[in-house]
Coordinates of C-alpha atoms in Angstrom, one line a residue:
L18 CA -86.0 -65.2 4.6
S19 CA -83.7 -65.5 8.1
H20 CA -86.7 -66.7 10.1
F21 CA -87.8 -69.4 7.6
G22 CA -87.7 -73.4 9.0
T23 CA -87.5 -76.2 7.2
I24 CA -88.4 -77.7 3.8
N25 CA -88.1 -81.2 2.8
G26 CA -89.0 -82.9 -0.4
L27 CA -87.8 -84.8 -3.3
L28 CA -86.8 -82.9 -6.2
D29 CA -86.9 -84.7 -9.9
G30 CA -86.4 -83.4 -13.8
D31 CA -85.1 -84.1 -17.2
A32 CA -84.2 -81.3 -19.3
T33 CA -82.9 -81.2 -23.0
L34 CA -80.2 -78.3 -23.5
K35 CA -79.5 -76.3 -26.6
G36 CA -76.8 -73.9 -26.7
C37 CA -73.2 -73.3 -25.8
V38 CA -72.2 -73.7 -22.1
K39 CA -69.9 -70.7 -22.2
E40 CA -72.8 -68.9 -22.4
I41 CA -75.6 -70.2 -20.1
E42 CA -77.8 -67.0 -20.5
K43 CA -78.6 -67.8 -24.1
M44 CA -79.7 -71.6 -23.5
V45 CA -82.8 -72.7 -24.7
F46 CA -84.4 -76.0 -22.9
S47 CA -87.1 -78.5 -22.4
G48 CA -88.0 -80.9 -20.1
T49 CA -90.0 -81.5 -17.0
L50 CA -89.4 -80.6 -13.3
S51 CA -91.0 -82.5 -10.7
L52 CA -91.3 -81.9 -6.7
N53 CA -92.6 -84.6 -4.5
N54 CA -94.0 -84.7 -0.6
V55 CA -92.8 -81.0 0.3
Q56 CA -93.4 -79.6 3.3
A57 CA -92.4 -76.4 4.3
H58 CA -92.2 -75.4 8.2
N59 CA -91.6 -72.2 10.1
A60 CA -88.9 -71.5 12.2
D61 CA -91.0 -72.7 15.4
Q62 CA -91.5 -76.0 13.2
S63 CA -95.1 -75.2 12.9
P64 CA -96.6 -76.3 9.6
L65 CA -96.5 -73.7 6.5
A66 CA -97.0 -75.3 3.6
S67 CA -97.0 -79.0 1.8
F68 CA -98.0 -80.7 -1.2
K69 CA -98.2 -84.2 -2.5
S70 CA -96.6 -83.0 -6.0
F71 CA -95.9 -80.4 -8.3
N72 CA -95.2 -81.1 -11.9
M73 CA -94.2 -78.6 -14.8
N74 CA -93.7 -79.9 -18.2
I75 CA -91.7 -77.2 -20.0
K76 CA -92.0 -76.9 -23.9
K77 CA -89.1 -74.0 -24.4
A78 CA -87.6 -71.9 -22.4
D79 CA -85.2 -69.3 -24.0
L80 CA -83.2 -67.5 -21.4
G81 CA -81.5 -65.3 -24.1
K82 CA -84.9 -63.9 -25.1
K83 CA -86.4 -64.3 -21.7
V84 CA -89.4 -66.4 -23.1
F85 CA -91.0 -69.3 -21.3
N86 CA -93.8 -71.7 -22.7
I87 CA -95.2 -73.9 -20.4
K88 CA -97.3 -76.9 -21.5
S89 CA -98.6 -77.6 -17.8
I90 CA -98.1 -77.1 -14.2
E91 CA -100.0 -79.7 -11.9
L92 CA -100.4 -79.2 -8.3
K93 CA -102.0 -81.9 -6.2
D94 CA -102.9 -81.9 -2.6
P95 CA -101.4 -78.3 -1.6
V96 CA -102.1 -77.5 1.9
F97 CA -101.1 -73.7 3.0
N98 CA -101.4 -72.4 6.4
F99 CA -101.6 -68.0 6.9
D100 CA -101.4 -66.6 10.6
I101 CA -102.1 -63.2 11.8
Y102 CA -100.8 -62.0 14.9
A103 CA -100.8 -58.7 17.0
D104 CA -96.9 -58.4 15.9
G105 CA -97.3 -59.6 12.2
N106 CA -98.0 -62.3 10.0
T107 CA -97.0 -65.3 8.6
F108 CA -94.7 -63.9 5.8
S109 CA -93.5 -61.0 8.6
R110 CA -92.1 -63.2 10.7
M111 CA -90.1 -65.0 7.8
K112 CA -88.3 -61.5 7.1
G113 CA -87.3 -61.4 10.7
G114 CA -89.1 -57.8 11.2
R115 CA -88.0 -54.5 10.0
Q116 CA -84.0 -54.2 9.0
T117 CA -81.9 -51.0 10.0
D118 CA -80.1 -49.1 7.1
T119 CA -76.6 -49.3 8.8
L120 CA -74.5 -47.7 5.7
S121 CA -73.1 -44.2 6.4
K122 CA -74.2 -41.2 3.7
A123 CA -70.7 -41.2 2.2
D124 CA -71.2 -45.1 1.5
S125 CA -74.5 -44.9 0.6
G126 CA -73.8 -42.4 -2.1
K127 CA -71.2 -44.6 -3.4
H128 CA -73.6 -47.6 -3.7
A129 CA -76.0 -45.3 -5.6
R130 CA -73.5 -44.1 -8.0
A131 CA -72.4 -47.8 -8.5
D132 CA -75.8 -48.6 -9.3
K133 CA -76.5 -45.8 -11.7
D134 CA -73.4 -46.4 -13.4
T135 CA -74.2 -50.3 -14.0
A136 CA -78.1 -49.9 -14.3
S137 CA -79.7 -51.4 -17.9
T138 CA -82.9 -51.4 -18.9
P139 CA -84.2 -54.9 -18.0
T140 CA -85.8 -56.9 -20.7
E141 CA -89.3 -58.2 -20.4
I142 CA -90.0 -61.7 -19.3
R143 CA -92.4 -63.1 -21.6
Y144 CA -94.6 -66.4 -21.0
N145 CA -97.6 -68.7 -21.8
V146 CA -99.0 -71.3 -19.7
K147 CA -101.1 -73.9 -21.6
K148 CA -102.8 -75.6 -18.5
I149 CA -102.6 -74.8 -14.5
A150 CA -104.3 -77.8 -12.6
I151 CA -104.8 -77.3 -8.6
T152 CA -106.6 -80.7 -7.4
N153 CA -107.5 -81.5 -3.6
G154 CA -106.4 -78.0 -2.2
S155 CA -107.1 -76.9 1.3
F156 CA -105.6 -73.6 3.3
T157 CA -106.3 -72.2 6.7
Y158 CA -106.2 -68.3 7.6
A159 CA -106.3 -68.0 11.1
D160 CA -106.4 -65.0 12.7
H161 CA -104.6 -64.9 16.1
A162 CA -105.3 -61.3 17.2
A163 CA -109.0 -61.2 16.6
T164 CA -111.0 -60.4 19.6
P165 CA -112.8 -61.3 21.6
E166 CA -111.8 -64.9 20.5
E167 CA -109.4 -66.5 17.4
Q168 CA -111.0 -66.6 14.1
V169 CA -110.2 -69.9 11.9
F170 CA -111.1 -70.4 8.5
P171 CA -110.1 -73.5 6.9
V172 CA -111.0 -74.0 3.1
T173 CA -110.6 -77.6 2.1
D174 CA -110.9 -79.6 -1.2
F175 CA -110.8 -76.9 -3.6
Q176 CA -109.9 -77.4 -7.5
L177 CA -108.6 -74.9 -10.0
T178 CA -107.9 -74.9 -13.5
A179 CA -106.9 -72.2 -15.5
E180 CA -106.0 -72.1 -19.1
N181 CA -104.1 -69.8 -21.5
L182 CA -102.3 -67.7 -19.2
T183 CA -100.0 -65.5 -20.9
N184 CA -98.7 -62.1 -20.9
G185 CA -98.1 -61.8 -24.7
K186 CA -100.7 -61.7 -27.2
P187 CA -104.0 -61.7 -26.0
S188 CA -106.2 -65.1 -25.8
P189 CA -109.2 -66.1 -23.9
I190 CA -108.5 -67.3 -20.6
K191 CA -110.7 -69.7 -19.0
I192 CA -110.4 -70.3 -15.4
T193 CA -112.8 -72.9 -13.4
A194 CA -113.0 -73.4 -9.4

């Protein structure tokens, strides 16, 4: 994200770790993670996103087995701005446009062989989130390329609650908005 602006905020957390430090990829942990008063700006310092607080209560995260059990995720007062321009959108501008490939054909072949030699079958990540709650959210969609005039669509004061989100054993999912 070469054209990303700034991010400010406070990170806090506590964790209980189980396992050997020499084998971090096999560690199991639980605990909390909090981010407070976070503000993100585009490269031109226009507001991109902000939120008052993000809290995650992790029941168990097993890095070796790639299993993540989350008790709760709470996001309070999130604000997000998404803009469309004639030459792209909020995200394409962060990426800095199209990247060009500068590898020669010989280098490209070397990289392809190296990738093939080191390729492995990835382990599927399994997750279960007991509850997600978003309170007092808002976002603005602005189409600056619209004609005959700019279109702005603000959505304010939305609430969202979702329970039992998982990619493991199917269970009923409850979503309210």
